C-alpha atoms as a printed R data frame, in Angstrom:
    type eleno elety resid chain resno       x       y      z
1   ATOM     1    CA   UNK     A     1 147.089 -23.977 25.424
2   ATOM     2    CA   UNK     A     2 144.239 -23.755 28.097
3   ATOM     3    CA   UNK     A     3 142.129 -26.987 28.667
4   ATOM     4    CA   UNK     A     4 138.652 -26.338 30.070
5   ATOM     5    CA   UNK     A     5 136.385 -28.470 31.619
6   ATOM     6    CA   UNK     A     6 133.587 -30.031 29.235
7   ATOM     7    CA   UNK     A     7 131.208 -31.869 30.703
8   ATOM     8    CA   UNK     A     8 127.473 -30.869 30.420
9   ATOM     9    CA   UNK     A     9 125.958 -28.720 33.517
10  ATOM    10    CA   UNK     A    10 124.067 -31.902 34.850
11  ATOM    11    CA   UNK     A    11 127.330 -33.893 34.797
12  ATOM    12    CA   UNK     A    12 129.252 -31.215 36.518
13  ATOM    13    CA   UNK     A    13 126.639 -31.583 39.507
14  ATOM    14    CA   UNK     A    14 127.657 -35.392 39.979
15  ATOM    15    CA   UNK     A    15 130.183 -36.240 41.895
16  ATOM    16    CA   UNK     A    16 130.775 -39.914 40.064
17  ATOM    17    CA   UNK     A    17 131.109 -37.978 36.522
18  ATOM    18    CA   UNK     A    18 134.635 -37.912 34.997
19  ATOM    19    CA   UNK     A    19 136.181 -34.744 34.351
20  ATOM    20    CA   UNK     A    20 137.147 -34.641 30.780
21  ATOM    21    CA   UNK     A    21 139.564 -32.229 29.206
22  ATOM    22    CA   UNK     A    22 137.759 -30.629 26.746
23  ATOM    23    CA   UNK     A    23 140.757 -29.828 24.072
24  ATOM    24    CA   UNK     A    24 144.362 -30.820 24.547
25  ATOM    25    CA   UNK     A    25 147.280 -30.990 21.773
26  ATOM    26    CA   UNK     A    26 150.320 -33.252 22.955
27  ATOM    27    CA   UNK     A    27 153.047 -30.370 22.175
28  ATOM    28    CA   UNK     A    28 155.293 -31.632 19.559
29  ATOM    29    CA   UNK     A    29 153.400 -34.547 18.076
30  ATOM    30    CA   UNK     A    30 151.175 -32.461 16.088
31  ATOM    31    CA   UNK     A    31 147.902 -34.256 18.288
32  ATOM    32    CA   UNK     A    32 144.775 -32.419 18.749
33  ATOM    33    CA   UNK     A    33 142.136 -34.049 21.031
34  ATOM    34    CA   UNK     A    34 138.574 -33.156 22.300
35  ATOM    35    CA   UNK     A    35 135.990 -35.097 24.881
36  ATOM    36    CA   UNK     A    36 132.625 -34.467 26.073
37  ATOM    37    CA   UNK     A    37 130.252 -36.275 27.887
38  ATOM    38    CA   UNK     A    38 126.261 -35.697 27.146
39  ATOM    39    CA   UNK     A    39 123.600 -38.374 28.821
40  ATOM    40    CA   UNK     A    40 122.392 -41.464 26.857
41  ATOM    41    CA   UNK     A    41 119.208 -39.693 25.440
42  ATOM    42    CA   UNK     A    42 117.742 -39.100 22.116
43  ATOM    43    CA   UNK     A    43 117.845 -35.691 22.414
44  ATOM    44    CA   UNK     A    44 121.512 -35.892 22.996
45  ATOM    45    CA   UNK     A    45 122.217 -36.972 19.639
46  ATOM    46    CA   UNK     A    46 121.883 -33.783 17.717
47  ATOM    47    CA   UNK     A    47 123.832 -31.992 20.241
48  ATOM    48    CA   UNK     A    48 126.506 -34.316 20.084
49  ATOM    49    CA   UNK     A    49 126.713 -33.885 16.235
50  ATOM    50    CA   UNK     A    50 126.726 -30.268 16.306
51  ATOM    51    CA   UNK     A    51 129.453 -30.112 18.941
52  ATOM    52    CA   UNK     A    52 131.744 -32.405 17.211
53  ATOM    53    CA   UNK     A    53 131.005 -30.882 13.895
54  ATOM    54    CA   UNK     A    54 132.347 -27.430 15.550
55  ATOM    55    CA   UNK     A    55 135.326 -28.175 17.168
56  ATOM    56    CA   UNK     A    56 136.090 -30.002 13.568
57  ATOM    57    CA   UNK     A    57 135.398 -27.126 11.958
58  ATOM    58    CA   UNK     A    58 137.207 -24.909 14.239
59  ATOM    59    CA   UNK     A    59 140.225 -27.731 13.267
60  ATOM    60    CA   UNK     A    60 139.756 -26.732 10.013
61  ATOM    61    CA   UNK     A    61 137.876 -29.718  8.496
62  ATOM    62    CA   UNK     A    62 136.574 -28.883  5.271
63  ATOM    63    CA   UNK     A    63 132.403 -29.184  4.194
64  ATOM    64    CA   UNK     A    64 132.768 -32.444  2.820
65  ATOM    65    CA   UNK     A    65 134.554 -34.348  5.831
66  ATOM    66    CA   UNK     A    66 131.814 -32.245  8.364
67  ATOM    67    CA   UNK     A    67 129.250 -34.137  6.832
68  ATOM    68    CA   UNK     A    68 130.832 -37.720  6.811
69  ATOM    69    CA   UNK     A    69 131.839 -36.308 10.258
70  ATOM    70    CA   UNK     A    70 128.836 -35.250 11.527
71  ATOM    71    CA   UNK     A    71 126.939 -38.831 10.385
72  ATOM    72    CA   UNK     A    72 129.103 -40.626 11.592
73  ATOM    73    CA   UNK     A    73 129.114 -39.424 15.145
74  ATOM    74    CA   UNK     A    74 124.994 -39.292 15.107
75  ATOM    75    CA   UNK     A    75 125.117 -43.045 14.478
76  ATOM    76    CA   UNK     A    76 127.910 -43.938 17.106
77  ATOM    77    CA   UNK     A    77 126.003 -41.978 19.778
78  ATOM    78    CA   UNK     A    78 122.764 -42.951 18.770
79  ATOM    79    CA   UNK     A    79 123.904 -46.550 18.996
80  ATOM    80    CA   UNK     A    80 124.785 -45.807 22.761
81  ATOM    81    CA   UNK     A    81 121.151 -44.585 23.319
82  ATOM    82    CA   UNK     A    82 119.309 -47.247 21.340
83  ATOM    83    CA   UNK     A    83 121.515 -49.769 22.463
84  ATOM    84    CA   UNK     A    84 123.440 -48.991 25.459
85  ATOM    85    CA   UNK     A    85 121.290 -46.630 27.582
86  ATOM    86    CA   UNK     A    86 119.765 -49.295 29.978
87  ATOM    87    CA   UNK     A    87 123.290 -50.022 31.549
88  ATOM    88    CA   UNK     A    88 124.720 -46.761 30.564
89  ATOM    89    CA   UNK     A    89 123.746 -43.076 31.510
90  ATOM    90    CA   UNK     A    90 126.201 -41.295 29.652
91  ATOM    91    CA   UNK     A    91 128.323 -41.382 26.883
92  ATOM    92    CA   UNK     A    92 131.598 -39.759 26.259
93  ATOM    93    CA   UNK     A    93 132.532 -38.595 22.406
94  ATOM    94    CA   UNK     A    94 136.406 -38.316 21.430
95  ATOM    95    CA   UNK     A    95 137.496 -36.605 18.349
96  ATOM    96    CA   UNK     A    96 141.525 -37.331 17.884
97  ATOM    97    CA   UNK     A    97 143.274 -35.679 15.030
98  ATOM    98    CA   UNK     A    98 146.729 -36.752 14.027
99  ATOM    99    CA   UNK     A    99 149.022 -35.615 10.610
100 ATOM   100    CA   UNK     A   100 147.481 -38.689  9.281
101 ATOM   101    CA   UNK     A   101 144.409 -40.085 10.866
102 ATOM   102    CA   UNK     A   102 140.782 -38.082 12.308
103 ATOM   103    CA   UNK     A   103 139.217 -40.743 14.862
104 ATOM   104    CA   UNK     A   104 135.612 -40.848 15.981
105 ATOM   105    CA   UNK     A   105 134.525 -42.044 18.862
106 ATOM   106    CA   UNK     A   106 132.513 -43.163 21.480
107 ATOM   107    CA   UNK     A   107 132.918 -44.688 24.702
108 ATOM   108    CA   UNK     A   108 129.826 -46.487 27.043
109 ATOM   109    CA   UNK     A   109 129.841 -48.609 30.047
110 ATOM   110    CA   UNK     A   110 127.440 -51.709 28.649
111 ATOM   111    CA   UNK     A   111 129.739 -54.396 28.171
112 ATOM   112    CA   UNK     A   112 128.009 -55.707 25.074
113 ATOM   113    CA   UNK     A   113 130.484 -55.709 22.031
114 ATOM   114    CA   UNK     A   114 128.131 -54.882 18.596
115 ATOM   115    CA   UNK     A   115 129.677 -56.681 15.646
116 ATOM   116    CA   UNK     A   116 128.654 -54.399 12.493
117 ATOM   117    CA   UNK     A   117 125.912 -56.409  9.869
118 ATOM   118    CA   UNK     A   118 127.419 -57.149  6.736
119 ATOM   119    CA   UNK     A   119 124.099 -56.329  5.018
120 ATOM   120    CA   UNK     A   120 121.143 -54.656  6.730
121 ATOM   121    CA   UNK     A   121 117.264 -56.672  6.467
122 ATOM   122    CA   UNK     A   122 115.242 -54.162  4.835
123 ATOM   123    CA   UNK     A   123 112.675 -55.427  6.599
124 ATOM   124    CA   UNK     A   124 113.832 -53.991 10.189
125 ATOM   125    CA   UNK     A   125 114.358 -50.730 10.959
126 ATOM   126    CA   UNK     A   126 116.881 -50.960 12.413
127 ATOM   127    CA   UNK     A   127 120.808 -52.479 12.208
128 ATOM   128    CA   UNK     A   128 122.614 -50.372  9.773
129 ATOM   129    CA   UNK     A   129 124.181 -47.715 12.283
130 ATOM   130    CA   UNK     A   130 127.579 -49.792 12.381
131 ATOM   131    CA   UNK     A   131 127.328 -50.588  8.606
132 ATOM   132    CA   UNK     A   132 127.427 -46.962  7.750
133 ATOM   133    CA   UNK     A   133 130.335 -46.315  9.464
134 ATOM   134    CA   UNK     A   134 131.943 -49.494  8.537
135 ATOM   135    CA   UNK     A   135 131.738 -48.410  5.330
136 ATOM   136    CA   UNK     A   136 132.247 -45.107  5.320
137 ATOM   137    CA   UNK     A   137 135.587 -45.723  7.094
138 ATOM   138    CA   UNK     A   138 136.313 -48.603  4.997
139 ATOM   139    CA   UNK     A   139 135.500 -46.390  1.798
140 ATOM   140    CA   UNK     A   140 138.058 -44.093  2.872
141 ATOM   141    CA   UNK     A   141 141.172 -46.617  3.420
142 ATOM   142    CA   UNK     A   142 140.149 -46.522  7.341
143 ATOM   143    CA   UNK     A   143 138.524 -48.441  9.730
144 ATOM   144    CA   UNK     A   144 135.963 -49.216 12.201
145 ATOM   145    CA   UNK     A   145 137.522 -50.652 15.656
146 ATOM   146    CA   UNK     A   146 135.067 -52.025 18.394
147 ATOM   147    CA   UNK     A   147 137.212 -52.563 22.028
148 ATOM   148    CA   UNK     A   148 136.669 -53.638 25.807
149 ATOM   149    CA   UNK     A   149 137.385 -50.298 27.488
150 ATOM   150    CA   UNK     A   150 140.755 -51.203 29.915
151 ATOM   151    CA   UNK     A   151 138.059 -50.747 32.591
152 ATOM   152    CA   UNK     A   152 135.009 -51.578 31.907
153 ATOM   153    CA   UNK     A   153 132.403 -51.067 28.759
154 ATOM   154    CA   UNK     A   154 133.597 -50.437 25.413
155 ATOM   155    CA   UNK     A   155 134.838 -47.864 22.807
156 ATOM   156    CA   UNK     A   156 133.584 -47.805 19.287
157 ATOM   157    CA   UNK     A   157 135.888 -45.695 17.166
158 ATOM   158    CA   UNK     A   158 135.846 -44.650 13.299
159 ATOM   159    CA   UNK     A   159 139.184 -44.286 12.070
160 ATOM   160    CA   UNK     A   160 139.653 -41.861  8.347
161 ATOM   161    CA   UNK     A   161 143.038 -40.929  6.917
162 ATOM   162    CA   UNK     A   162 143.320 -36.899  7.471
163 ATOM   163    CA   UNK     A   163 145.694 -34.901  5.497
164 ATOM   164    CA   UNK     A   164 146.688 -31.482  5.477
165 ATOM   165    CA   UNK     A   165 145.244 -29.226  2.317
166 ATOM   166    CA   UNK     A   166 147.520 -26.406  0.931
167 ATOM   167    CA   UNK     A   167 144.782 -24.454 -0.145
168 ATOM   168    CA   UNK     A   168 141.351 -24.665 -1.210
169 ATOM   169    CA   UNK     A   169 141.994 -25.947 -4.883
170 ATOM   170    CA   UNK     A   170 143.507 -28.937 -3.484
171 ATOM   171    CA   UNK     A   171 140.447 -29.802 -1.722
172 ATOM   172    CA   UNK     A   172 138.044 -29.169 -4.792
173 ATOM   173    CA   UNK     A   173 140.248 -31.175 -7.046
174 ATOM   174    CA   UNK     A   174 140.267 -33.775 -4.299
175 ATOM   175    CA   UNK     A   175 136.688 -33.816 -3.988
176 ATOM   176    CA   UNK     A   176 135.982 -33.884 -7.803
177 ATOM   177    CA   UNK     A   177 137.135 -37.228 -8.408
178 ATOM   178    CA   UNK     A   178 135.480 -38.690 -4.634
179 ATOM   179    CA   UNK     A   179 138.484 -38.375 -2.865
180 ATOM   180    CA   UNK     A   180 137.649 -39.969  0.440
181 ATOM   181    CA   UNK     A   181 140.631 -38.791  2.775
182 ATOM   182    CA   UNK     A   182 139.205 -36.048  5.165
183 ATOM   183    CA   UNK     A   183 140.834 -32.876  4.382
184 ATOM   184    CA   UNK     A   184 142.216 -30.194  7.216
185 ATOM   185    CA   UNK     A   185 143.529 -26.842  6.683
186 ATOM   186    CA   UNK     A   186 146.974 -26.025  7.196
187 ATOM   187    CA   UNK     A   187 146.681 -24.045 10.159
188 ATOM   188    CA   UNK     A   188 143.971 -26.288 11.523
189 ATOM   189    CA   UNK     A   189 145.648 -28.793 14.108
190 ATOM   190    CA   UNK     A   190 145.213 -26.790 17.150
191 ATOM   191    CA   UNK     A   191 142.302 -27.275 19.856
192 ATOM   192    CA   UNK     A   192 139.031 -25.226 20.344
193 ATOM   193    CA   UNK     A   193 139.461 -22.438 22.277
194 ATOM   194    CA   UNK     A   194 136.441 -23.171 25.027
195 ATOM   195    CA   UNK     A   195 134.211 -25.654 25.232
């Protein structure tokens, strides 16, 4: 498997930017991983969601778990640049697939830990980010995990149970009665093949 190098142009130009591995699978555990960087700006955000929603579709996530997917990675990074961006200039997105769990998530150097609301004021306009997720993860028998980084800052991370789909039908039936469990097929759990 060939990893690449996937940090935006701008990053690649500065010297204190972390080289990330842009896809790597841990050979015999069956562990697919992918990283990116992209600067703590608004714009960021979409491009962050369409990047992760690629290399998860290039996993082989099905429709349903692109969407949840893609949501939940606009909210983590757009936490980073509502919340973050002062004492952080970048932000680095993980997607981790396992046989059993898909994890989301986001790493920033502010050392402020968010605790997610348990119910949003609908008079602000903002605080439900972290709620979402919360309960999106939740919903699906997963979780939503907010650590110190072993350095320094913090990683926010959406955990879902992932399973492996024979075929199409099994999805559809799966998604008929709300089944929350983000479904991959078979041949799926393998990295991108650039970045």
């Amino acid at each position: 498997m060939r990893t690449t190098v996937s940090n935006p142009p701008a990053a690649r130009c500065d010297t204190r930017a972390p080289r990330i591995p842009a896809s790597r699978r841990t050979p015999g555990h069956g562990v697919s991983l992918y990283a990116f960087t992209v600067p703590a700006a608004a714009a960021e955000v979409p491009l962050a969601r369409r990047r992760a929603a690629r290399v998860l579709r290039e996993w082989g996530l099905h429709e349903d778990g692109l969407q949840t997917a893609a949501l939940v990675i606009s909210e983590l990074v757009g936490n980073v640049v509502r919340h973050a961006a002062p004492h952080a200039a970048r932000t680095t997105v993980t997607l981790t697939r396992t046989g059993t769990t898909l994890t989301l998530a986001v790493h920033d150097e502010h050392p402020f830990l968010p605790q997610p609301p348990s119910d949003a004021d609908p008079g602000r306009d903002c605080g439900r980010g972290l709620m979402i997720v919360d309960s999106l993860a939740r919903e699906a028998g997963g979780a939503l995990q907010i650590d110190r980084a072993p350095t320094h800052g913090k990683e926010v991370r959406a955990v879902f149970p992932a399973a492996e789909s024979a075929d199409g039908a099994d999805v559809s039936a799966c998604v008929a009665v709300a089944c929350p469990v983000m479904h991959f097929r078979r041949a799926g759990l393998a990295g991108p093949t650039g970045s």
